[in-house]
Structure formats: C-alpha cells, structure tokens
Coordinates of C-alpha atoms and ligand atoms in Angstrom, one line a residue:
M67 CA 5.2 -19.2 12.2
G68 CA 7.1 -15.9 12.0
L69 CA 5.8 -12.8 13.7
F70 CA 6.1 -10.6 10.6
G71 CA 4.3 -11.0 7.3
T72 CA 4.9 -8.9 4.2
S73 CA 3.1 -6.0 5.9
G74 CA 4.2 -6.1 9.5
I75 CA 2.5 -8.1 12.3
R76 CA -1.1 -8.9 11.5
G77 CA -3.8 -11.3 12.6
K78 CA -7.0 -11.8 14.6
F79 CA -7.3 -9.8 17.8
G80 CA -7.1 -12.0 20.8
E81 CA -5.6 -14.9 18.9
F82 CA -2.5 -13.8 17.2
V83 CA -2.5 -10.1 18.0
T84 CA -2.9 -9.6 21.7
P85 CA -2.2 -6.9 24.3
E86 CA 0.5 -9.3 25.7
L87 CA 2.2 -9.4 22.3
A88 CA 2.0 -5.6 21.9
L89 CA 3.7 -5.2 25.3
K90 CA 6.6 -7.4 24.1
V91 CA 6.8 -5.7 20.8
G92 CA 6.9 -2.3 22.5
K93 CA 9.9 -3.4 24.6
A94 CA 11.6 -5.1 21.7
I95 CA 11.7 -2.1 19.4
V96 CA 13.4 0.3 21.8
E97 CA 17.1 0.1 21.1
R98 CA 18.4 2.9 23.4
Q99 CA 17.5 4.8 26.4
G100 CA 15.2 7.8 25.6
E101 CA 14.5 6.7 22.1
K102 CA 11.3 8.3 20.7
V103 CA 8.6 6.0 19.4
F104 CA 5.5 7.6 17.8
V105 CA 2.4 5.5 18.1
G106 CA -0.7 5.9 16.0
R107 CA -3.7 3.7 15.3
D108 CA -6.6 3.2 12.9
T109 CA -10.2 3.2 14.2
R110 CA -10.6 -0.5 15.1
L111 CA -12.3 -1.1 18.5
S112 CA -9.2 -3.2 19.6
G113 CA -6.9 -0.2 18.8
P114 CA -6.9 1.5 22.2
V115 CA -6.0 -1.6 24.2
I116 CA -3.2 -2.6 21.8
E117 CA -2.0 1.0 22.0
A118 CA -2.0 1.0 25.8
A119 CA 0.0 -2.2 25.9
L120 CA 2.5 -1.1 23.2
V121 CA 3.1 2.2 25.0
A122 CA 3.6 0.4 28.3
G123 CA 6.2 -1.8 26.6
V124 CA 8.0 1.2 25.1
V125 CA 8.1 3.1 28.4
S126 CA 9.2 0.0 30.4
A127 CA 12.1 -0.4 28.0
G128 CA 13.2 3.1 28.6
G129 CA 11.7 4.7 25.5
E130 CA 9.7 7.9 25.0
A131 CA 6.3 6.9 23.6
V132 CA 4.4 9.7 21.8
R133 CA 0.8 8.9 21.2
L134 CA -0.8 10.3 18.1
G135 CA -4.3 8.9 18.5
V136 CA -6.2 8.0 15.3
A137 CA -4.1 8.8 12.3
P138 CA -3.4 7.2 8.9
T139 CA -0.2 5.1 8.4
P140 CA 1.6 7.8 6.3
T141 CA 0.8 10.4 9.0
V142 CA 2.5 8.1 11.6
A143 CA 5.5 7.3 9.4
L144 CA 5.9 11.1 8.7
A145 CA 5.7 11.9 12.5
G146 CA 8.5 9.3 13.1
R147 CA 10.7 10.7 10.3
D148 CA 13.7 11.2 12.7
S149 CA 13.0 8.3 15.1
K150 CA 10.7 5.3 15.2
A151 CA 7.0 4.9 14.8
V152 CA 4.4 2.1 15.1
M153 CA 1.1 2.1 13.3
I154 CA -1.6 -0.1 14.9
T155 CA -3.7 -1.3 12.0
A156 CA -4.8 -4.3 10.0
S157 CA -5.2 -2.1 6.8
H158 CA -8.0 -3.6 4.8
N159 CA -8.6 -6.7 6.9
P160 CA -11.9 -7.4 8.6
P161 CA -12.8 -5.5 11.9
D162 CA -11.7 -8.4 14.2
Y163 CA -8.2 -8.2 12.9
N164 CA -5.4 -5.9 14.0
G165 CA -1.7 -5.5 13.7
M166 CA 1.4 -3.4 14.1
K167 CA 3.6 -1.9 11.4
I168 CA 7.0 -0.5 12.5
F169 CA 8.7 2.5 10.9
G170 CA 12.2 4.0 11.3
K171 CA 13.4 7.3 9.8
G172 CA 10.1 7.7 7.9
G173 CA 10.1 4.4 6.1
E174 CA 9.2 0.8 6.9
V175 CA 12.0 -0.9 8.8
Q176 CA 14.1 -3.5 6.9
R177 CA 13.6 -7.3 7.4
E178 CA 16.7 -7.6 9.5
F179 CA 15.2 -5.3 12.1
E180 CA 12.0 -7.3 12.1
R181 CA 14.0 -10.4 12.7
R182 CA 15.8 -8.8 15.7
V183 CA 12.4 -7.8 17.1
E184 CA 11.1 -11.3 16.5
F185 CA 14.1 -12.8 18.4
K186 CA 13.7 -10.4 21.3
V187 CA 9.9 -11.1 21.5
E188 CA 10.6 -14.8 21.6
K189 CA 13.4 -14.6 24.2
G190 CA 11.4 -12.2 26.4
I191 CA 13.1 -9.1 27.8
G192 CA 12.7 -7.6 31.2
A193 CA 11.9 -4.0 32.1
A194 CA 14.5 -1.2 32.5
R195 CA 15.6 -0.2 36.0
W196 CA 13.1 1.8 38.0
D197 CA 15.1 5.0 37.5
E198 CA 15.7 4.3 33.8
L199 CA 12.0 4.0 32.7
G200 CA 10.9 6.1 29.8
S201 CA 7.8 8.4 29.6
E202 CA 4.8 9.0 27.4
S203 CA 3.3 12.1 25.9
F204 CA 0.6 13.1 23.4
D205 CA 1.2 14.9 20.2
D206 CA -1.9 16.3 18.5
G207 CA 0.1 18.1 15.7
A208 CA 0.9 15.1 13.5
V209 CA -2.2 15.4 11.3
R210 CA -1.6 19.1 10.8
R211 CA 2.0 18.4 9.8
H212 CA 1.0 15.8 7.4
M213 CA -1.7 18.0 5.9
D214 CA 0.9 20.7 5.3
A215 CA 3.3 18.3 3.7
A216 CA 0.6 16.9 1.4
L217 CA -0.6 20.4 0.4
A218 CA 3.0 21.4 -0.4
H219 CA 3.2 18.5 -2.9
A220 CA 0.0 19.2 -4.8
D221 CA -0.9 22.0 -7.2
V222 CA -3.3 23.7 -4.8
G223 CA -3.6 26.8 -7.1
L224 CA -5.0 24.7 -9.9
I225 CA -7.4 22.8 -7.6
R226 CA -8.7 26.1 -6.0
K227 CA -9.3 27.5 -9.5
K228 CA -11.4 24.5 -10.5
A229 CA -13.0 23.9 -7.1
P230 CA -14.1 20.3 -8.0
K231 CA -16.8 18.5 -6.1
V232 CA -15.1 15.5 -4.4
L233 CA -16.8 12.6 -2.7
I234 CA -14.4 11.0 -0.2
D235 CA -15.3 7.7 1.4
C236 CA -13.0 7.0 4.4
G237 CA -14.5 3.7 5.2
N238 CA -14.8 4.8 8.8
G239 CA -11.1 4.2 9.0
A240 CA -8.0 6.4 9.9
G241 CA -8.5 8.6 6.8
C242 CA -11.5 10.3 8.6
S243 CA -9.1 12.3 10.7
I244 CA -7.4 14.0 7.7
T245 CA -8.5 13.5 4.1
P246 CA -11.9 15.4 4.1
Y247 CA -10.1 18.3 5.7
V248 CA -7.1 18.4 3.5
L249 CA -9.3 18.3 0.4
R250 CA -11.4 21.1 1.7
E251 CA -8.3 23.2 2.4
A252 CA -7.1 22.5 -1.1
G253 CA -10.2 24.1 -2.4
C254 CA -12.5 21.1 -3.1
R255 CA -16.2 21.0 -2.4
V256 CA -16.2 18.0 -0.2
V257 CA -18.8 15.3 0.4
G258 CA -17.7 13.0 3.2
V259 CA -19.0 9.5 3.3
N260 CA -18.3 6.9 6.1
A261 CA -16.3 9.7 7.6
D262 CA -16.9 9.2 11.3
K263 CA -14.2 7.4 13.4
S264 CA -16.7 5.1 15.2
G265 CA -14.7 1.9 14.5
I266 CA -17.9 0.4 13.1
F267 CA -17.2 -0.2 9.5
A268 CA -20.1 0.6 7.2
R269 CA -18.4 -1.3 4.3
G270 CA -15.6 -3.8 3.7
L271 CA -12.3 -2.0 4.1
E272 CA -10.7 -3.2 0.9
P273 CA -11.5 -0.5 -1.6
N274 CA -12.7 -2.8 -4.4
A275 CA -15.7 -2.8 -6.7
E276 CA -17.8 -5.0 -4.4
N277 CA -17.3 -2.9 -1.3
L278 CA -17.6 0.4 -3.2
S279 CA -20.8 -0.3 -5.2
E280 CA -22.9 2.1 -2.9
T281 CA -20.1 4.7 -3.0
C282 CA -20.0 4.6 -6.8
R283 CA -23.8 5.2 -6.8
L284 CA -23.4 8.1 -4.5
V285 CA -20.7 9.8 -6.6
K286 CA -23.0 9.9 -9.5
A287 CA -26.1 10.8 -7.4
C288 CA -24.5 13.9 -5.8
G289 CA -22.9 15.0 -9.1
A290 CA -19.3 14.8 -7.9
D291 CA -16.4 15.3 -10.3
I292 CA -14.5 12.5 -8.7
G293 CA -15.0 9.9 -5.9
I294 CA -12.1 8.7 -3.8
A295 CA -12.1 5.8 -1.3
H296 CA -9.5 4.7 1.3
D297 CA -8.7 1.4 3.0
G298 CA -8.7 1.2 6.8
D299 CA -5.4 3.0 7.3
A300 CA -5.5 5.4 4.4
D301 CA -2.3 4.4 2.7
R302 CA -4.4 3.5 -0.3
A303 CA -6.7 5.7 -2.4
V304 CA -8.8 4.5 -5.4
A305 CA -10.7 6.7 -7.8
I306 CA -14.2 6.6 -9.1
D307 CA -15.1 8.7 -12.2
E308 CA -18.0 11.2 -12.4
N309 CA -20.3 8.6 -13.8
G310 CA -19.9 6.4 -10.7
E311 CA -17.5 3.9 -12.4
M312 CA -14.3 2.8 -10.8
V313 CA -11.3 3.9 -12.8
G314 CA -9.8 0.5 -12.2
L315 CA -6.5 -0.1 -10.4
D316 CA -4.4 -0.7 -13.5
A317 CA -5.8 2.2 -15.4
Q318 CA -5.5 4.5 -12.3
L319 CA -1.8 3.6 -11.9
A320 CA -1.1 4.0 -15.6
L321 CA -2.8 7.4 -15.6
M322 CA -1.0 8.6 -12.5
C323 CA 2.4 7.5 -13.9
G324 CA 1.7 9.3 -17.2
Y325 CA 0.5 12.4 -15.4
L326 CA 3.4 12.6 -13.1
L327 CA 5.9 12.0 -15.9
G328 CA 4.4 14.9 -17.8
K329 CA 4.8 18.5 -17.0
G330 CA 1.3 18.6 -15.6
G331 CA 1.9 20.5 -12.4
K332 CA 3.8 21.1 -9.3
G333 CA 5.8 18.1 -8.1
T334 CA 5.7 16.5 -11.5
G335 CA 8.1 16.2 -14.4
K336 CA 10.9 15.9 -11.8
G337 CA 12.4 12.6 -13.0
K338 CA 12.1 9.7 -15.4
D339 CA 12.4 6.8 -13.1
V340 CA 9.3 5.1 -11.7
A341 CA 9.1 1.9 -9.6
S342 CA 6.3 -0.7 -9.6
T343 CA 6.0 -4.4 -8.9
V344 CA 6.0 -7.6 -10.9
E345 CA 2.2 -7.3 -10.8
A346 CA 2.2 -4.1 -12.9
S347 CA 0.1 -4.4 -16.0
L348 CA 1.1 -3.7 -19.6
A349 CA -1.0 -0.5 -19.3
V350 CA 1.5 0.8 -16.7
R351 CA 4.5 -0.1 -18.8
E352 CA 3.0 1.5 -21.9
S353 CA 2.1 4.7 -20.1
V354 CA 5.5 5.1 -18.5
E355 CA 7.3 4.5 -21.8
K356 CA 5.0 6.7 -23.8
A357 CA 5.7 9.6 -21.4
G358 CA 9.5 9.0 -21.8
G359 CA 10.0 7.3 -18.4
R360 CA 11.8 4.2 -17.2
L361 CA 9.9 1.6 -15.2
H362 CA 11.8 -0.4 -12.6
I363 CA 10.1 -3.6 -11.5
T364 CA 10.5 -5.0 -8.0
R365 CA 9.0 -7.5 -5.6
V366 CA 5.4 -7.1 -4.4
G367 CA 5.2 -5.0 -1.2
S368 CA 5.6 -1.4 -0.2
L369 CA 9.0 -2.0 1.5
D370 CA 10.4 -3.4 -1.7
V371 CA 9.0 -0.5 -3.7
A372 CA 10.5 1.9 -1.3
N373 CA 13.9 0.1 -1.5
A374 CA 13.7 0.3 -5.4
I375 CA 12.9 4.0 -5.2
R376 CA 16.1 4.5 -3.1
E377 CA 18.3 2.4 -5.2
K378 CA 17.2 3.7 -8.6
G379 CA 16.5 7.2 -7.6
C380 CA 12.8 7.0 -8.6
F381 CA 10.5 10.0 -8.1
F382 CA 7.4 7.9 -7.8
G383 CA 6.5 4.3 -6.9
G384 CA 3.1 2.7 -7.2
E385 CA 1.6 -0.7 -6.6
P386 CA -1.5 -1.7 -8.6
C387 CA -3.4 -2.1 -5.3
G388 CA -3.6 1.7 -5.0
E389 CA -0.6 2.2 -2.8
Y390 CA 1.5 5.1 -4.2
I391 CA 4.7 6.4 -2.7
F392 CA 5.7 10.0 -3.3
P393 CA 9.3 9.9 -1.9
E394 CA 9.7 13.7 -1.7
E395 CA 7.0 13.7 1.0
V396 CA 7.4 10.4 2.8
M397 CA 8.8 7.0 1.9
V398 CA 5.6 5.0 2.5
P399 CA 2.4 4.8 0.5
D400 CA 0.3 7.9 1.2
G401 CA -3.4 7.6 0.4
V402 CA -3.9 11.2 1.5
L403 CA -1.5 12.8 -0.9
C404 CA -2.7 10.3 -3.5
A405 CA -6.2 11.6 -3.1
L406 CA -5.0 15.2 -3.7
K407 CA -3.0 14.1 -6.7
L408 CA -6.0 12.3 -8.2
V409 CA -8.0 15.4 -7.8
E410 CA -5.2 17.5 -9.2
M411 CA -4.9 15.2 -12.2
T412 CA -8.6 15.5 -13.1
C413 CA -8.4 19.3 -12.7
A414 CA -5.4 19.3 -15.1
L415 CA -6.4 16.8 -17.7
G416 CA -10.2 16.7 -17.6
K417 CA -12.9 14.2 -16.8
L418 CA -11.9 10.9 -15.4
S419 CA -14.3 8.9 -17.5
A420 CA -12.6 10.2 -20.6
L421 CA -9.1 9.7 -19.2
R422 CA -10.0 6.2 -18.2
K423 CA -11.1 5.2 -21.7
K424 CA -7.8 6.4 -23.1
V425 CA -5.9 3.7 -21.2
K426 CA -5.8 0.4 -23.1
I427 CA -6.5 -2.5 -20.7
Y428 CA -5.6 -5.9 -22.0
P429 CA -7.1 -9.3 -21.1
M430 CA -5.7 -10.7 -17.9
R431 CA -6.1 -14.0 -16.1
R432 CA -5.3 -15.0 -12.5
S433 CA -5.5 -18.4 -10.9
K434 CA -4.5 -20.1 -7.7
Y435 CA -3.5 -23.7 -7.1
E436 CA -3.2 -25.3 -3.7
C437 CA 0.3 -26.3 -2.9
R438 CA 1.9 -27.6 0.4
D439 CA 5.6 -27.5 -0.5
K440 CA 5.9 -24.2 -2.3
E441 CA 9.7 -24.2 -2.4
K442 CA 9.9 -27.6 -4.1
A443 CA 7.2 -26.8 -6.6
M444 CA 8.8 -23.5 -7.5
R445 CA 12.1 -25.2 -8.2
A446 CA 10.5 -27.5 -10.6
I447 CA 8.4 -24.7 -12.1
R448 CA 11.5 -22.6 -12.7
E449 CA 13.1 -25.3 -14.8
K450 CA 10.0 -25.8 -16.9
M451 CA 9.3 -22.1 -17.4
K452 CA 12.5 -21.9 -19.5
A453 CA 10.3 -23.3 -22.3
F454 CA 8.8 -19.8 -22.6
E455 CA 10.5 -17.6 -25.1
G456 CA 11.1 -14.3 -23.5
R457 CA 13.0 -12.5 -20.7
M458 CA 12.9 -14.3 -17.4
H459 CA 12.9 -12.3 -14.1
T460 CA 13.2 -14.1 -10.8
I461 CA 12.9 -11.1 -8.4
D462 CA 9.6 -12.4 -7.1
G463 CA 8.5 -15.8 -8.2
I464 CA 9.2 -16.3 -11.9
R465 CA 8.0 -13.8 -14.5
V466 CA 8.6 -14.1 -18.2
D467 CA 8.1 -11.0 -20.4
F468 CA 7.5 -11.3 -24.1
E469 CA 6.7 -8.9 -26.9
N470 CA 2.9 -9.0 -26.3
G471 CA 2.5 -9.9 -22.7
W472 CA 3.8 -11.6 -19.7
V473 CA 3.2 -14.5 -17.4
M474 CA 4.1 -14.8 -13.7
V475 CA 4.1 -17.8 -11.3
R476 CA 4.7 -17.0 -7.7
P477 CA 4.1 -18.6 -4.3
S478 CA 1.5 -16.8 -2.3
G479 CA 2.9 -14.9 0.6
T480 CA 0.0 -15.7 2.9
E481 CA -1.5 -19.0 1.8
P482 CA -0.3 -22.5 0.9
A483 CA -0.8 -21.8 -2.8
I484 CA 0.9 -21.0 -6.1
R485 CA -0.5 -18.2 -8.2
I486 CA -0.5 -17.6 -12.0
T487 CA -1.0 -14.1 -13.4
C488 CA -1.0 -13.7 -17.1
E489 CA -1.6 -10.7 -19.4
H490 CA -1.6 -10.5 -23.2
R491 CA -2.4 -8.0 -25.9
N492 CA -4.8 -10.5 -27.4
A493 CA -7.3 -13.0 -26.0
K494 CA -6.0 -15.9 -28.1
G495 CA -2.4 -15.3 -27.0
L496 CA -3.6 -15.1 -23.4
E497 CA -5.3 -18.4 -23.6
K498 CA -2.3 -20.1 -25.1
V499 CA 0.2 -18.7 -22.6
F500 CA -2.1 -19.3 -19.7
K501 CA -2.7 -23.0 -20.6
Q502 CA 1.0 -23.6 -21.0
A503 CA 1.7 -22.0 -17.6
E504 CA -1.1 -23.9 -16.0
G505 CA 0.3 -27.2 -17.4
I506 CA 3.7 -26.4 -15.9
V507 CA 2.3 -25.5 -12.5
K508 CA -0.1 -28.5 -12.3
S509 CA 2.7 -30.9 -13.2
S510 CA 4.9 -29.5 -10.5
L511 CA 2.6 -29.4 -7.5
Ligands
MG611 MG1 -3.5 -0.1 4.0

C-alpha cells in the first residue's frame, strides 16, 4: 500500500501513522541543508508526539523546523508560503486517526514529490553529520498573519455595519485557535461552541447533518443570523441558516459561486472562471452560468482543484464537501476565510433561509458496489457507458453529461468499490438513467 492517499498520509495512530513514520517523513522531506519546514497540528491527542518525531526528523536531516502549535491547515500552508510546511491532521476522521499533509510554496505538493518521499521513507535515510544538523524554533505569529490575510479578503466594512450574530462550532479542532477571534475582529457578535482545544471531540468531526444536529438547534435557540461549523483542521466550513437548517453542501457552493461572481463586495467580481470537481451538482453549474461565469470541472481532491485554478486562471475553486480555495489568499482550502465569506454573503444578500430556497436542488442518487478489480471493471464500464447519449468526460472515472443531468461512475479512492452518482432535473429521468448505469456497473464487476 502506498504511503499517500488523495489527502496526504492518513490512518490510525499506532498502526499506520506512528512516531517512527513521522521521523522518517521528517527526514525525507528536507531537500537541502537549512531548508525551513513549518509544522502545525490539529488538536488530536496524538498530535504532540507525531510533531516531536517529525521535528526530530527534519532537524536530523539538516532542516530548520518551525513549530506553529495548534493551527488550521490553511494557516500552516500560508506560513510555509516560501518554503515547506507539514500539517499533522486527519481532517474529519475519528479521534484515533492522524496524518500528515505536506505543502510547498503555499500549496499541496504534487504527486511526484509524494512519490519521492515514499521512496526515501522506504529506503531509509541516515542523519546529517553532527555539524550539519538543523535546528528548531517556535513561531507564534502564524495565526495572526492568517487572520490579517483573511480579513484583507473580506468586506469587513459591510460586516461591521451589520454586526451579525454568528455561532461558530469549531468541533474542538484546529479552528478553535482562530475562527472565533477573526469573526469577532470582523465585527460579528460571536457565540463559540466546541471552541476549546482539548482534543476531546464533543461531536463527530465531519460537518454533516448528523454530527451537527445539536449545533443546528443551538443556532436557532440563541437567535444567531448564521451558524458555521468546521471539520477537525478547519479547511472546511459549512453554513446553517437562522432557522437552524443546514444550507446544504450543493446549495452552499452554488450560492458562494453566484455571490463571488457578482459584484457583491470586496474580493468578488474579479474573474469569470471557477473550478469545481466532477461531483459538482447541476445547482452549481446553473449558478455559475447564470452569473455569467465559466465552470471548469476537475478530478475530486483539493490538489486537483488547485491545479485547475492555476491552469485556467480561476479566481475561486470549490468542492461540494465545503472545501473552498480563494487563490488570492492561499492555494489550499481555507475554512476560516470561507466562514468570513459566508457571513459577508448573508450581510450582503439577506437571510440564508431565503437564499437557500432560491437554489434549485435536483434529485440525486448515489450508490456503491463492492469490486475487487476496479481497473478491469472500469475498462468494461467505459465501453458500455458509450451507450449513453451525451458528452463523456474521463478526467475522474467516467462522467456523462446530458441536457437534463449527468451520471458518473468512478472507482472509490479509499475502498474496494465502484460508485455511481446521478443527478437529473426530474425524478423519472433520474430513475431511468440510474437503472441503466446500475445495469452497466453490475454486469462489469
Ligand atoms: Mg479537513
């Protein structure tokens, strides 16, 4: 099994992710004497020991490790804008997981670099000479710098004028160290929930309806204008309307695209090109097109979205999971700036409940089929999918777009399974397309 998944190194602490592995990774990422490596972590209880081992690795390979302490992923990436950075996190995974995500020049490193690290970790590398060892230091200014960068990209004047009441649920994750404070500085009346960095998680870290039911109730109970929730490393932010209803990931992305494409405020109306993934719903496509924008579709994963942003010159890139990249600030998803932009949007356009209802959400179906040999199955599926009339894309699995919807079949990145996702403007059409796709997949497994 490879070391890196679609989102860095990730697994159970003590099994896959160990201090021994962190030491090796620390050594492997240093490419030259004196290279700076910023190291941050989320609040997981296994974070400090992974950090200690990783820092030891960096120093022993001759690098300069700079500890940032508990900080969100975008804060860490921003700190390492001119060098390298490692975020110790397992994002939304359970508390017994941890992981490492590597950044270079303010963005996720490319796959080739990951392969080089993998090779060096496997081969094993010795320490530098005694007089060529690196050093370590602590930088407590990274959060402040990120706050300033985020505030510079939001319409703080507008937010101050409206002074909205905002409930922020940090999930006891890395967002605790920044988001409540940046919202307060922007002029919000802030109610912090799960905002202590104990590393004991009061809710599941994936910001979904199930984990946020209590948060939704609190938004309504305290009369907040908007609720916002992060995942464990605060690269995601999801919104809850003033009635305590989740805006919904597809509607939220559609609204954000429409808002940013308009001339709503500072940092908006700066371009027409937007990037999203093959999982983006029709609502997103419609919202972008209605606002006169162009949607560029790429593979699932923030690295691919970032690459599409660079290639197509996009001013914004968003994944339906709530990971939004604002490239003018930093080339990784930033849940902190996203929180500010969601607040700004409701200040500019009005109540979220009303905005949410304006987004047309179409029927969607998702299903998963166990499959051992994904490659072989996908080859057969690809041939049979030609039966669909529409435009076929093969950037990530196989997606066919037609007038009133789309269907996608792709191998799971993490499980021995093939997934079907289908969306259609009407329920009957959905059923027909889904059945046809299911037939194709089942006969190819
Ligand atoms: Mg995350």
